[in-house]
Coordinates of C-alpha atoms (C1' of nucleotides) in Angstrom, one line a residue:
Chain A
X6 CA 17.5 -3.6 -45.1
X7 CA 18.2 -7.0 -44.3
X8 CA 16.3 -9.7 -43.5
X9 CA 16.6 -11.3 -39.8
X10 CA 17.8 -15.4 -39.6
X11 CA 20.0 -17.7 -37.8
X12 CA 21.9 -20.2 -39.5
X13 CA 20.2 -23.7 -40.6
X14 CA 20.6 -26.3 -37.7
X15 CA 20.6 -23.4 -35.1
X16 CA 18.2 -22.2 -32.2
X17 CA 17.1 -19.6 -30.4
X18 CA 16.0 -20.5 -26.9
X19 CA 13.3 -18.6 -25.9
X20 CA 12.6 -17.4 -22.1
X21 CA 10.0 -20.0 -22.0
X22 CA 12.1 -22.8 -23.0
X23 CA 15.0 -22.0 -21.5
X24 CA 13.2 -22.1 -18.0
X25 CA 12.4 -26.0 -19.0
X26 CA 15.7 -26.4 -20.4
X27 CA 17.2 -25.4 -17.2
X28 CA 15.4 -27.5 -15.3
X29 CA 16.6 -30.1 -17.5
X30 CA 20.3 -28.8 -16.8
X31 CA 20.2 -28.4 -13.4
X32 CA 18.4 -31.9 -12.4
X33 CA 21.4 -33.5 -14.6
X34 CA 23.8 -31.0 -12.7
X35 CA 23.0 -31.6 -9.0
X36 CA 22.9 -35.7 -10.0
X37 CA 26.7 -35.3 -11.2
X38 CA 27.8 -33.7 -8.2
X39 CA 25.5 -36.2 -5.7
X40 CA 27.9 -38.7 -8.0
X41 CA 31.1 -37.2 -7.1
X42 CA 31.6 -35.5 -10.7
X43 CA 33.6 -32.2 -10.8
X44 CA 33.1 -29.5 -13.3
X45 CA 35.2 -28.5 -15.9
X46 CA 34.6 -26.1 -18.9
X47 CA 36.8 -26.3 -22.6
X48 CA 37.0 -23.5 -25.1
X49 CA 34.4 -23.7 -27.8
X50 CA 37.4 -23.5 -30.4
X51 CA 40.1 -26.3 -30.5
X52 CA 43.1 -26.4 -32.5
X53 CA 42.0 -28.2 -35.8
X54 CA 45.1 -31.1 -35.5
X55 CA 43.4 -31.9 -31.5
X56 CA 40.1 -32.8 -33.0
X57 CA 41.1 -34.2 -37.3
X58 CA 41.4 -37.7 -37.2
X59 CA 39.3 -38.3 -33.8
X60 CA 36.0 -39.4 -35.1
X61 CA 36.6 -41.2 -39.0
X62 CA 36.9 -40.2 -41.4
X63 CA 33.1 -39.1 -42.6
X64 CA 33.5 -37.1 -38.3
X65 CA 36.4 -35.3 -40.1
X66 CA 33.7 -33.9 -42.7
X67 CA 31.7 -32.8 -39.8
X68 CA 34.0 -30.2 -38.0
X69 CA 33.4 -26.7 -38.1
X70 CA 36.3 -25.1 -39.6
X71 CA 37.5 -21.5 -38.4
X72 CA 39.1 -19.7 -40.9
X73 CA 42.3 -18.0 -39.8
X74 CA 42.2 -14.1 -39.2
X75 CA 43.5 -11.7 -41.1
X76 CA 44.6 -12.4 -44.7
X77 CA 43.9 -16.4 -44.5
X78 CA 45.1 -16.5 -48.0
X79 CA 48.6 -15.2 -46.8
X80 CA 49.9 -19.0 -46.8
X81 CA 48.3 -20.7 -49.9
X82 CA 50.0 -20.7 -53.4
X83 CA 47.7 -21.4 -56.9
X84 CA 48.8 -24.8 -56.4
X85 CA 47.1 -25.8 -53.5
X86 CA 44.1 -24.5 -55.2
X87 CA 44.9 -27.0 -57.8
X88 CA 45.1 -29.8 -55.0
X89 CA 41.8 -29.1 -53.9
X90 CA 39.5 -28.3 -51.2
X91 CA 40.8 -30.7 -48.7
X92 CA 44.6 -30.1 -48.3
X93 CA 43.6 -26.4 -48.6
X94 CA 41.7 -26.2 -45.6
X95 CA 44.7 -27.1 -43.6
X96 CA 46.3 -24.1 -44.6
X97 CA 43.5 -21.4 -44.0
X98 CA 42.2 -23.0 -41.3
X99 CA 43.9 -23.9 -38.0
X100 CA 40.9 -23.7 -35.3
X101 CA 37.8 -25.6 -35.5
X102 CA 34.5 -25.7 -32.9
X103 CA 34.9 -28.4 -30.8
X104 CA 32.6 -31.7 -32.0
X105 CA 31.9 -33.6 -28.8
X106 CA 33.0 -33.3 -25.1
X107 CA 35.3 -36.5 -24.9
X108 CA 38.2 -35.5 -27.3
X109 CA 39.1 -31.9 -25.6
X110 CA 38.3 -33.5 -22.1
X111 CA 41.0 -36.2 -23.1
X112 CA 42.9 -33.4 -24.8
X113 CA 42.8 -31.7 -21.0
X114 CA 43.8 -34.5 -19.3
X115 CA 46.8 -35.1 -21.5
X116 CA 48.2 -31.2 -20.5
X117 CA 47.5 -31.4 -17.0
X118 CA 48.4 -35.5 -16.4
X119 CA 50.5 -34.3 -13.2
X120 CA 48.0 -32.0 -11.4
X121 CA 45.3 -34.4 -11.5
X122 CA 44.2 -36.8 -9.2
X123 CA 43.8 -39.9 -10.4
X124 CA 40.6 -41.7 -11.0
X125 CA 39.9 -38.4 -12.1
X126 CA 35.6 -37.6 -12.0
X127 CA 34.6 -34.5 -14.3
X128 CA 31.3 -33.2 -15.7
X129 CA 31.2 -31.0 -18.7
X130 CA 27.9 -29.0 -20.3
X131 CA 28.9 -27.2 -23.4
X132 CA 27.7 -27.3 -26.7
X133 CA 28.9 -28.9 -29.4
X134 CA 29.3 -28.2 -33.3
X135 CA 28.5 -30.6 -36.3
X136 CA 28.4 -29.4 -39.8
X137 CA 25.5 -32.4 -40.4
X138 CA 23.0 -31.6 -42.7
X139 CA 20.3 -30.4 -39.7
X140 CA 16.7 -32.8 -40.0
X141 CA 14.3 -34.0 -37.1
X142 CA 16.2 -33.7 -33.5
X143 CA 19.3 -32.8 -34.9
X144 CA 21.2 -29.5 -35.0
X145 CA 24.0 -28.2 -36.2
X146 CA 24.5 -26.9 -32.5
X147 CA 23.1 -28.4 -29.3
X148 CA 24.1 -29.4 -26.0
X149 CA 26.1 -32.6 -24.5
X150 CA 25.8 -32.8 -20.8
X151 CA 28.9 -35.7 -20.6
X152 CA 30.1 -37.4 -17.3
X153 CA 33.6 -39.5 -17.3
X154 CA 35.8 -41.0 -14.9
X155 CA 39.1 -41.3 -16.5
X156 CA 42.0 -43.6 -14.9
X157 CA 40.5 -46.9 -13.3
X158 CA 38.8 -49.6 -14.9
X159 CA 37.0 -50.5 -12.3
X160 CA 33.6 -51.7 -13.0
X161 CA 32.0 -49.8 -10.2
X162 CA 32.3 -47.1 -12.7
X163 CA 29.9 -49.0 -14.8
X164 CA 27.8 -49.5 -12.3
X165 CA 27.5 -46.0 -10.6
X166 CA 26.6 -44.5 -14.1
X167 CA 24.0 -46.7 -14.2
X168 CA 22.5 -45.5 -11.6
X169 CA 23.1 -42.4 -12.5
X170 CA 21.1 -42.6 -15.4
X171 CA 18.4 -44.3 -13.8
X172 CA 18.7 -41.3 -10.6
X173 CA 18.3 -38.5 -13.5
X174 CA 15.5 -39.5 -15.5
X175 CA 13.9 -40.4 -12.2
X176 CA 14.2 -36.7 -11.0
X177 CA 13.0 -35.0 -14.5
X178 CA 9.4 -37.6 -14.3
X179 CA 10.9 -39.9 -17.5
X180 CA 9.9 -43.4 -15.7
X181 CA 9.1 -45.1 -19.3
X182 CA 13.1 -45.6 -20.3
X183 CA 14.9 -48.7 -21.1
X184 CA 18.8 -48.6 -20.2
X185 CA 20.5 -50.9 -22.4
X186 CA 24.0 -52.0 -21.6
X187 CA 26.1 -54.3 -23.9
X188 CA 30.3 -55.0 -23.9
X189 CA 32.1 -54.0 -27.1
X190 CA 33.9 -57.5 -26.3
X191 CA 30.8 -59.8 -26.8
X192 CA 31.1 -57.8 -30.2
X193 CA 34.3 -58.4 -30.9
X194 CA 34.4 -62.1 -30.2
X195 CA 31.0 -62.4 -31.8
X196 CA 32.7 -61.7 -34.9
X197 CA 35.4 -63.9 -34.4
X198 CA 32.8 -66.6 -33.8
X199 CA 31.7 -66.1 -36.5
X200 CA 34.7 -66.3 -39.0
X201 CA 34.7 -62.3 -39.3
X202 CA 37.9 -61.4 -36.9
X203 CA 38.2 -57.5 -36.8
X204 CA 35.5 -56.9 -38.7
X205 CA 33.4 -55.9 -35.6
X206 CA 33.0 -52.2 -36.6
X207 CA 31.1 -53.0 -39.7
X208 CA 29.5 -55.9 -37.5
X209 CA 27.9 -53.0 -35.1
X210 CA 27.1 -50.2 -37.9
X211 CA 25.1 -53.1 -39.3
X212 CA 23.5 -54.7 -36.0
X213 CA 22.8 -51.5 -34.7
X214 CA 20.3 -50.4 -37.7
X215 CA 18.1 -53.6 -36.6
X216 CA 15.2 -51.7 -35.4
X217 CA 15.6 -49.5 -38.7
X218 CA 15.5 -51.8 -41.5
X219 CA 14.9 -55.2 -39.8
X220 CA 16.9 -58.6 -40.4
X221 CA 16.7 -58.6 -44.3
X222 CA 18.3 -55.2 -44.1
X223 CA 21.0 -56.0 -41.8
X224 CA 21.7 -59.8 -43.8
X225 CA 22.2 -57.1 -46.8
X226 CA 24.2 -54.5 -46.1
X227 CA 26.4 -57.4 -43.8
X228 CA 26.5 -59.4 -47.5
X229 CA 27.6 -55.8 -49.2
X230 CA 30.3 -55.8 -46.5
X231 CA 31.4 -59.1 -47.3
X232 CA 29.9 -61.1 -44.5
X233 CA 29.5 -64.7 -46.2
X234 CA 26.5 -66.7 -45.5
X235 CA 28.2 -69.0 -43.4
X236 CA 28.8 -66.2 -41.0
X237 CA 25.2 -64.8 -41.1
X238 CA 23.6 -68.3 -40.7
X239 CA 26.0 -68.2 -37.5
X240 CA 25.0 -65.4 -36.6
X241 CA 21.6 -65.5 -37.0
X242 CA 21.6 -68.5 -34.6
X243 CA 23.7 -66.8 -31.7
X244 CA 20.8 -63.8 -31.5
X245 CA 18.0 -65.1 -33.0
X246 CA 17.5 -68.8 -32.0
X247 CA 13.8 -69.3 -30.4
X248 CA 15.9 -69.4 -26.7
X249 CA 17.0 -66.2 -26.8
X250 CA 13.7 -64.9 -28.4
X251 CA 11.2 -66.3 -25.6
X252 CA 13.4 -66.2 -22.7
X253 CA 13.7 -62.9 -20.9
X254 CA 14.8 -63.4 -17.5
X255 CA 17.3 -62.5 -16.1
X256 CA 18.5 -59.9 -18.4
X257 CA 19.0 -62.3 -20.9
X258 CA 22.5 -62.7 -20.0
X259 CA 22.5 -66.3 -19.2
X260 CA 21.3 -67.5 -22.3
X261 CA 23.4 -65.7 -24.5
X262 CA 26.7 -67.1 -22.6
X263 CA 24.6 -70.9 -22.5
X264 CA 24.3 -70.0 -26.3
X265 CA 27.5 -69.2 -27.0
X266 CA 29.2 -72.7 -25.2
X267 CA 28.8 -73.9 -28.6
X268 CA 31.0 -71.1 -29.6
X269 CA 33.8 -70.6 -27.3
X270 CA 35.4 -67.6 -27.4
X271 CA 37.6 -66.2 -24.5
X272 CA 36.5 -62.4 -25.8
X273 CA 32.7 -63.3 -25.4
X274 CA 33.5 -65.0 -21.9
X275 CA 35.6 -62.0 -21.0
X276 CA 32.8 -59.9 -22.1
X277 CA 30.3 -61.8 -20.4
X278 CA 31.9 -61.9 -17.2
X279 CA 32.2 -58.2 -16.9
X280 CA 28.5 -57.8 -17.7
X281 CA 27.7 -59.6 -15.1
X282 CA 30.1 -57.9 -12.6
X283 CA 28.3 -54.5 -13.2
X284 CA 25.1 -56.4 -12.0
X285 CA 26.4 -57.7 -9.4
X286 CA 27.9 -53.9 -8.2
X287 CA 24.5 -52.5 -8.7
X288 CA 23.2 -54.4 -6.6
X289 CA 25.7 -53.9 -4.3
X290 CA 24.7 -50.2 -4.5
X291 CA 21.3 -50.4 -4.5
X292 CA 21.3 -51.9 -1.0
X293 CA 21.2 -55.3 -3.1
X294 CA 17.3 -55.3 -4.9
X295 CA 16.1 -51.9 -4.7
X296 CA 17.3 -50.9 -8.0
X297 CA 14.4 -51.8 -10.7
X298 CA 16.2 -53.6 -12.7
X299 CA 13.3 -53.7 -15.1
X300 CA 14.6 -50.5 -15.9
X301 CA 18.3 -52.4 -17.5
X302 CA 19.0 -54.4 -20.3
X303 CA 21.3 -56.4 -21.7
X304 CA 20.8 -56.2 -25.3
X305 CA 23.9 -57.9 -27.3
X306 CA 23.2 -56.4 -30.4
X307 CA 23.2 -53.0 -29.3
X308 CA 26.6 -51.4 -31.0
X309 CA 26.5 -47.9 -30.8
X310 CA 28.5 -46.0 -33.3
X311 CA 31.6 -44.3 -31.8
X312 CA 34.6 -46.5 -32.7
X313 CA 36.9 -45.9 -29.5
X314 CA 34.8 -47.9 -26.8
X315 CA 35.9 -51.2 -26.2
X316 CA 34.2 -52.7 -22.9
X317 CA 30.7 -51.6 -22.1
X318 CA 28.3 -49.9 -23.8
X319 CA 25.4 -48.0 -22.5
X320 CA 22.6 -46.1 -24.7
X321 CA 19.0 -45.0 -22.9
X322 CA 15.6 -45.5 -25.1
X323 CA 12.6 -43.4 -23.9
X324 CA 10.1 -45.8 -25.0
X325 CA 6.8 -45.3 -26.9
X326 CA 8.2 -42.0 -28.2
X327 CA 9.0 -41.0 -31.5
X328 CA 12.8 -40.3 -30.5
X329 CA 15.1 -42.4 -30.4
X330 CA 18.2 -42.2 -28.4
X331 CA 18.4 -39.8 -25.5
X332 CA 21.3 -40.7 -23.4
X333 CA 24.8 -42.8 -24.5
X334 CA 28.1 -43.5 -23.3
X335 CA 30.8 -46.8 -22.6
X336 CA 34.4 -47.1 -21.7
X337 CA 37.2 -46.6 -24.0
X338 CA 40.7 -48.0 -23.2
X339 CA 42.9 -45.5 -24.7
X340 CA 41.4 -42.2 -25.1
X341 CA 44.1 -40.1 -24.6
X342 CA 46.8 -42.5 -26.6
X343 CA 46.9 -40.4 -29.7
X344 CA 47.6 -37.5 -27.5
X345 CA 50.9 -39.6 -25.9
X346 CA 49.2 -41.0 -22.8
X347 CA 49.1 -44.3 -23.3
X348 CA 46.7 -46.8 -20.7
X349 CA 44.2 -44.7 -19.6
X350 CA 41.4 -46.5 -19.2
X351 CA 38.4 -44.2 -18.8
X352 CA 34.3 -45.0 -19.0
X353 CA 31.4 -42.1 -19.6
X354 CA 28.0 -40.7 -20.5
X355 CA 26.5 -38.1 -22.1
X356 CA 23.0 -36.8 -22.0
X357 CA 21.2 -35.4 -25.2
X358 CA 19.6 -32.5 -23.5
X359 CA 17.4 -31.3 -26.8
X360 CA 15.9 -34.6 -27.4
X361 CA 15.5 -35.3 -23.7
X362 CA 13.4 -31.9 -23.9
X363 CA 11.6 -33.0 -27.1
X364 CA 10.7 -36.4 -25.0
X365 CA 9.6 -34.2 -21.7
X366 CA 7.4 -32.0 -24.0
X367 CA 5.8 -34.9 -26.1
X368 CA 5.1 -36.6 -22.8
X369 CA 3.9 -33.5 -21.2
X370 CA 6.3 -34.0 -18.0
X371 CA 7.6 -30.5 -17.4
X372 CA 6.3 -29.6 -14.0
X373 CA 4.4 -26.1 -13.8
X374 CA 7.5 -24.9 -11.7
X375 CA 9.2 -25.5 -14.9
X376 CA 7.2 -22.4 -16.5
X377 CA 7.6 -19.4 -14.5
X378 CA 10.6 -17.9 -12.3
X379 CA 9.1 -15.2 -11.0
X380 CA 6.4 -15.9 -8.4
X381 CA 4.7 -12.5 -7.7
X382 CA 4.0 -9.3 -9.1
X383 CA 3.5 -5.8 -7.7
X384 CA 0.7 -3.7 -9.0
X385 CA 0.1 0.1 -8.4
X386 CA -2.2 2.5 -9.5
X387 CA -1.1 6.2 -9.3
X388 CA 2.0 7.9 -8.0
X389 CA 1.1 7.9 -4.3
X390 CA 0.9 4.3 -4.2
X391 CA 4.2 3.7 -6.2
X392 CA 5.6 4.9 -3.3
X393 CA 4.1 2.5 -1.8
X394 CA 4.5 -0.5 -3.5
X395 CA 8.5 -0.1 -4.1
X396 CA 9.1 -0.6 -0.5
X397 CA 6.7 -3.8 -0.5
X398 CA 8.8 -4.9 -3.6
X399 CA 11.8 -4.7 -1.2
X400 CA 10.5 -6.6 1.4
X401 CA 9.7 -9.4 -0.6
X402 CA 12.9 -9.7 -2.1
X403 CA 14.6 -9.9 1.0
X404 CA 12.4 -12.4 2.2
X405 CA 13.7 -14.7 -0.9
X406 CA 10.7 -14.2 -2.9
X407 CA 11.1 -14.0 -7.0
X408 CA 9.0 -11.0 -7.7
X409 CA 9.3 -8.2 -9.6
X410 CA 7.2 -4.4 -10.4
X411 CA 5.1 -3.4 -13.3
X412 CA 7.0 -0.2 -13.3
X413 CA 4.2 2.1 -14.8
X414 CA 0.7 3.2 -13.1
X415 CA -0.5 1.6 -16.3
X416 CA -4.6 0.5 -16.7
X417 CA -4.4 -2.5 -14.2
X418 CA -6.0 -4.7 -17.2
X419 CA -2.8 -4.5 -18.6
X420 CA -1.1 -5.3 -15.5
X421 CA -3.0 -8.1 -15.0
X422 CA -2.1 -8.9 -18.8
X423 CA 1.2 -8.7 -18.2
X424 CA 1.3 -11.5 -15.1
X425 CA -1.1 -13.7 -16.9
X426 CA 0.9 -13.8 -20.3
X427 CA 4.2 -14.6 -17.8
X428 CA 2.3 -16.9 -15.9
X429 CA 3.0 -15.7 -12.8
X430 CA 1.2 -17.1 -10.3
X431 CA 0.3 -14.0 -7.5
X432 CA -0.2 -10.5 -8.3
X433 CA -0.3 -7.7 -5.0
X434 CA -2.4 -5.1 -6.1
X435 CA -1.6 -1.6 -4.1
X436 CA -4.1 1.2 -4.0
X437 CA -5.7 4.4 -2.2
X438 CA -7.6 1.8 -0.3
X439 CA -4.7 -0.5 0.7
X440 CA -2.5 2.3 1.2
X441 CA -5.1 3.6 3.6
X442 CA -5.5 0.4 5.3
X443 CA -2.3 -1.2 5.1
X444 CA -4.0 -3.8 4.3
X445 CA -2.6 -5.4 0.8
X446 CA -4.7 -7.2 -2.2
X447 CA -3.3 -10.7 -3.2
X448 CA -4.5 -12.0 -5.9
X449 CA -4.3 -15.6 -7.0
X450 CA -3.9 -15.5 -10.8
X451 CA -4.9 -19.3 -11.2
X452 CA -8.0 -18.9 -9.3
X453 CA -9.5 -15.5 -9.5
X454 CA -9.7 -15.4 -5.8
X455 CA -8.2 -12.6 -4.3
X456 CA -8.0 -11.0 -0.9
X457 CA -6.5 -8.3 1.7
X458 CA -3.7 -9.2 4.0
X459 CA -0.9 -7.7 6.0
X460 CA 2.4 -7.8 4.0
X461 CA 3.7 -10.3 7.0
X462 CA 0.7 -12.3 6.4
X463 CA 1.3 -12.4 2.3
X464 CA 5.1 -13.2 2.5
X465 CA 4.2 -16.4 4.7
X466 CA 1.8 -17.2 2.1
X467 CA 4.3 -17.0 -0.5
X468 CA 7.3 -18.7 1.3
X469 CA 4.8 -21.5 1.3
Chain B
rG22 C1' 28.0 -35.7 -49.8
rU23 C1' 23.0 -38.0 -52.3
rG24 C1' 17.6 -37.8 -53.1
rG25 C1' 12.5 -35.8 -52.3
rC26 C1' 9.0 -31.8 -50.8
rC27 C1' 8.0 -26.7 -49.8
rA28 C1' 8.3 -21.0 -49.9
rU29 C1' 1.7 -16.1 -49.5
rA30 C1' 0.4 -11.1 -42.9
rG31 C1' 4.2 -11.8 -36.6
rU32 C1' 2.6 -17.5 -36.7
rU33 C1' -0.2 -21.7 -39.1
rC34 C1' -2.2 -22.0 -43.7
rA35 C1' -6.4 -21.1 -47.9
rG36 C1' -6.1 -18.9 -52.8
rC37 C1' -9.9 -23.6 -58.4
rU38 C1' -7.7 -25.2 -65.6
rG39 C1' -3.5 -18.0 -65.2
rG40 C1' -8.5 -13.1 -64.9
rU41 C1' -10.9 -7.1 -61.0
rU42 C1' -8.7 -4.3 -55.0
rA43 C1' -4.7 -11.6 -52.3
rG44 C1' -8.2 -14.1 -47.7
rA45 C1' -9.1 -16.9 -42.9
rA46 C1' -7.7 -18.4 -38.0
rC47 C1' -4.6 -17.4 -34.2
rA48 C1' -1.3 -13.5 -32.4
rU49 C1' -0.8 -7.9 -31.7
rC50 C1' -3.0 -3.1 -30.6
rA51 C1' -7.5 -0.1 -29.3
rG52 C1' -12.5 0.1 -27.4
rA53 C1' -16.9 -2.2 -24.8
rU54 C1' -15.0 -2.1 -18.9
rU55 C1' -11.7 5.3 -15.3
rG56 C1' -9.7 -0.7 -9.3
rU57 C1' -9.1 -6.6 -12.1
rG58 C1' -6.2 -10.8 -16.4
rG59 C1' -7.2 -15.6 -18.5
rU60 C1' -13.8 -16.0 -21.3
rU61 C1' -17.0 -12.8 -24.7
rC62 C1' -18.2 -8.8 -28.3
rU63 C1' -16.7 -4.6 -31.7
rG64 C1' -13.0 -2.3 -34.5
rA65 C1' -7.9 -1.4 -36.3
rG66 C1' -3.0 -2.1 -38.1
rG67 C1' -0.2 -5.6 -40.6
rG68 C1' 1.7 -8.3 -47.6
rU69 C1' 6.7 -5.2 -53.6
rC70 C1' 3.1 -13.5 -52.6
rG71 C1' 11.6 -15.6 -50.7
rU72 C1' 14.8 -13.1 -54.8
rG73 C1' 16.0 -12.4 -60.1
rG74 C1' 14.6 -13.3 -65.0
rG75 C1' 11.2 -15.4 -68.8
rU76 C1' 6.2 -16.8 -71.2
rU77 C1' 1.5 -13.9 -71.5
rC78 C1' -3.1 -8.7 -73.1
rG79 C1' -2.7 -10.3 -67.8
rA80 C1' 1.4 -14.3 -63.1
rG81 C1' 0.6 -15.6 -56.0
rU82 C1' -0.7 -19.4 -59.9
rC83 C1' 3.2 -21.6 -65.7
rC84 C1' 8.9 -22.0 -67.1
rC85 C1' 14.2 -21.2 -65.8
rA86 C1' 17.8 -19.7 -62.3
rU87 C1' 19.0 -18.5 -57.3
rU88 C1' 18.5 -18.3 -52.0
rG89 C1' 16.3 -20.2 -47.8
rG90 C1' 13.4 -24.0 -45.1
rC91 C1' 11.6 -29.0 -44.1
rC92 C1' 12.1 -34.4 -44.6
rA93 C1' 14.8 -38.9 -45.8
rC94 C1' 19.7 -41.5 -46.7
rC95 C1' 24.9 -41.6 -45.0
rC96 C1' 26.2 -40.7 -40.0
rC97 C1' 25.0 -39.3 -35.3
rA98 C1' 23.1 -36.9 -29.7

RNA sequence: GUGGCCAUAGUUCAGCUGGUUAGAACAUCAGAUUGUGGUUCUGAGGGUCGUGGGUUCGAGUCCCAUUGGCCACCCCA
């Protein structure tokens, strides 16, 4: 015999959790479509050349790798053996489980450039695979809910996601969040400020770990990267001057551009400029001061990770929770060039549904609704009223009411066991006595309190 | 890929410097209650102590190996 498991990093979703997680789903769902977004659905699998090369090197070490059908050893020699693990896996291995949502959506767009119309709006909820070593809100499989418009680099983009955002987490009860927006251009033009031209990727991976291990820790690993004083001292005094510590208002944004008039840099301005665009379109579309902007920040030293974005960056904070992240995206300039579609500008989010849930359920915001899908249950006691009760069953369904039959004359303790451990909410309980009177119990399960009514008179109760 | 911690009932865990028949809570099932759950009381079932080897008169406990899990780093949602 062998012993039951699922591999390391995976889940099983119970009934219970996949009720919240759809709830979780489905709020993100309906907001995508209220935004214009249309679906679209990618195979799990991807030809391993599509996705090699996409996300670095180290991403490269994260694929899952399928190995080919059949005898996979059919096109390997002894020597590739000698060459070693990597070369060989190109040769027994040609389909891989897809890592993210953006490269097969660019992938897609790429194949069918001439049936699409152009901005082009999609929505995509998949799961994704990384071969990460699993730890604390990460998994080896989990869910990206992503939203792109590909084809315009309009900044009303920007600004629609950001509401968005803000309309999503509003609908699932998470008021506590902080958007954070930046522009991958401040970055760049940051570094040539600061004497470090193109050397804004290791610039981010560093600034972004500043909540992690502080300034000392960033000065370091910027010094290991070989970041000269002179450039940190720079540095130091474009993000952490007393101004730009004690002012807050508006955003921030003003102060950092004042700051940087003793640096010009046309990438910076640039960078600026757009930031302040996006403002100015959400409050276009906010009827011009409804949106909280309390909600959105500019924060210039957020970086985010994923090299191809190259205007604005977005990344959502639940704040005072243990989790970090929970929602991501920016725009990317030339997504689909390595596929030989050169120029299209495209901008997008994605939504980390498991942490989002781990946020929900630390905060305790899943509405009850959120726990139960079936809303009443019938109860009999022999065979006469069975025949009975089937016929009420039917009636309620047709009215549109979830509800369902314990389908033995079982001991009505365990009947009543059964809706309590399902938490569902009303239980009709059909008898001699109600047969004989027509009159039906309904029993609130919440309560205790129960009661005989005409089946008419229950269904309106229900529908309620 | 690197480092640390852990593995005992369905679950969470106790189990002393090695010493009789490995315990508890919760969960499950049955009964108290033959038309009423969630509370209470009573009882029952459930374990080759992750696996393999070693030390010992004797191993859940010590040693080695192996597998699995958790956590941190790298990176990321």
């Amino acid at each position: 015999m062998q012993k039951p498991g699922i591999p390391n990093g995976t889940r099983d979703f119970s009934p219970e959790k996949m009720i919240k997680r759809n709830f979780i789903f489905e709020n993100i769902r309906k907001t995508f479509q209220k935004y214009g977004f249309l679906p679209l659905e990618t195979p799990a699998m991807e030809n391993l050349s599509v996705l090699t090369g996409k996300y670095g090197e180290e991403g490269d070490k994260l694929i899952f790798k399928i190995l080919n059908s059949g005898d996979f050893l059919a096109k390997t020699t002894s020597d590739d053996f000698q060459k070693g693990s990597r070369l060989l896996t190109g040769k027994i291995s040609e389909k891989a489980l897809r890592y993210d949502l953006t490269v097969p959506f660019a992938r897609y767009v790429v194949m069918n450039r001439n049936d699409l119309t152009f901005p082009f709006k999609r929505y995509q909820i998949q799961p994704v695979w990384r071969a990460d070593r699993p730890q604390k809100g990460r998994y080896r499989e989990f869910y990206q809910c992503d939203a792109d418009i590909v084809g315009t680099d309009s900044l009303i983009c920007e600004a629609e996601l950001v509401l968005l955002i803000n309309e999503v987490f509003e609908k699932l009860g998470l008021k506590d969040i902080t958007i954070k927006i930046n522009n991958r251009k401040i970055l760049a033009g940051i570094a040539e400020v600061i004497g470090k031209k193109g050397s804004e990727t290791e610039l981010c991976v560093a600034i972004d770990k500043l909540d992690k291990i502080g300034q000392e820790g960033v000065k370091n690993e910027l010094l290991e990267k070989g970041f000269n004083n002179d450039s940190w001292e720079k540095l130091l005094s474009i993000f952490y001057s007393k101004q730009s510590t004690e002012s807050n208002e508006p955003n921030n944004l003003y102060r950092l551009s004042h700051l940087l008039l003793n640096f010009p840099n046309k990438l910076v301005n640039e960078g600026i400029k757009e930031i302040d665009q996006v403002f100015e379109y959400i409050s276009l579309l906010t009827g011009n001061s409804k949106f909280k902007i309390q909600n959105l920040e500019f924060d210039p030293t957020l970086a985010r990770g994923l090299s191809y974005y190259t205007g604005a960056i977005f990344e959502v904070k639940a704040n005072n929770v243990s989790i970090g992240s929970i929602s991501g995206g920016g725009r990317y300039d030339n997504l689909t060039g390595v596929f030989g579609l050169p120029d299209v500008s495209g901008v997008g989010i994605s939504f980390g549904v498991d942490r989002i849930y781990d946020v929900l359920e630390e905060l305790n915001l899943f509405p009850d609704k959120a726990t139960s899908t079936t809303q009443a249950l019938v109860c009999y006691f022999d065979v006469e009223s069975e025949k009975y009760a089937l016929p009420v069953l039917y009636k309620l369904r047709q009215e549109g009411i979830n509800s369902e039959v314990f389908p033995e004359a079982a001991k009505m303790k365990k009947q009543l066991g059964y809706a309590d451990s399902k938490k569902i909410p009303y239980v009709i309980i059909i008898g001699s006595e109600e047969v004989k009177s027509g009159e039906l119990t309904l029993k609130n399960m919440l309560s205790g309190d129960q009661e005989r009514l005409s089946l008419e008179k229950i269904i309106q109760k229900l529908k309620q």
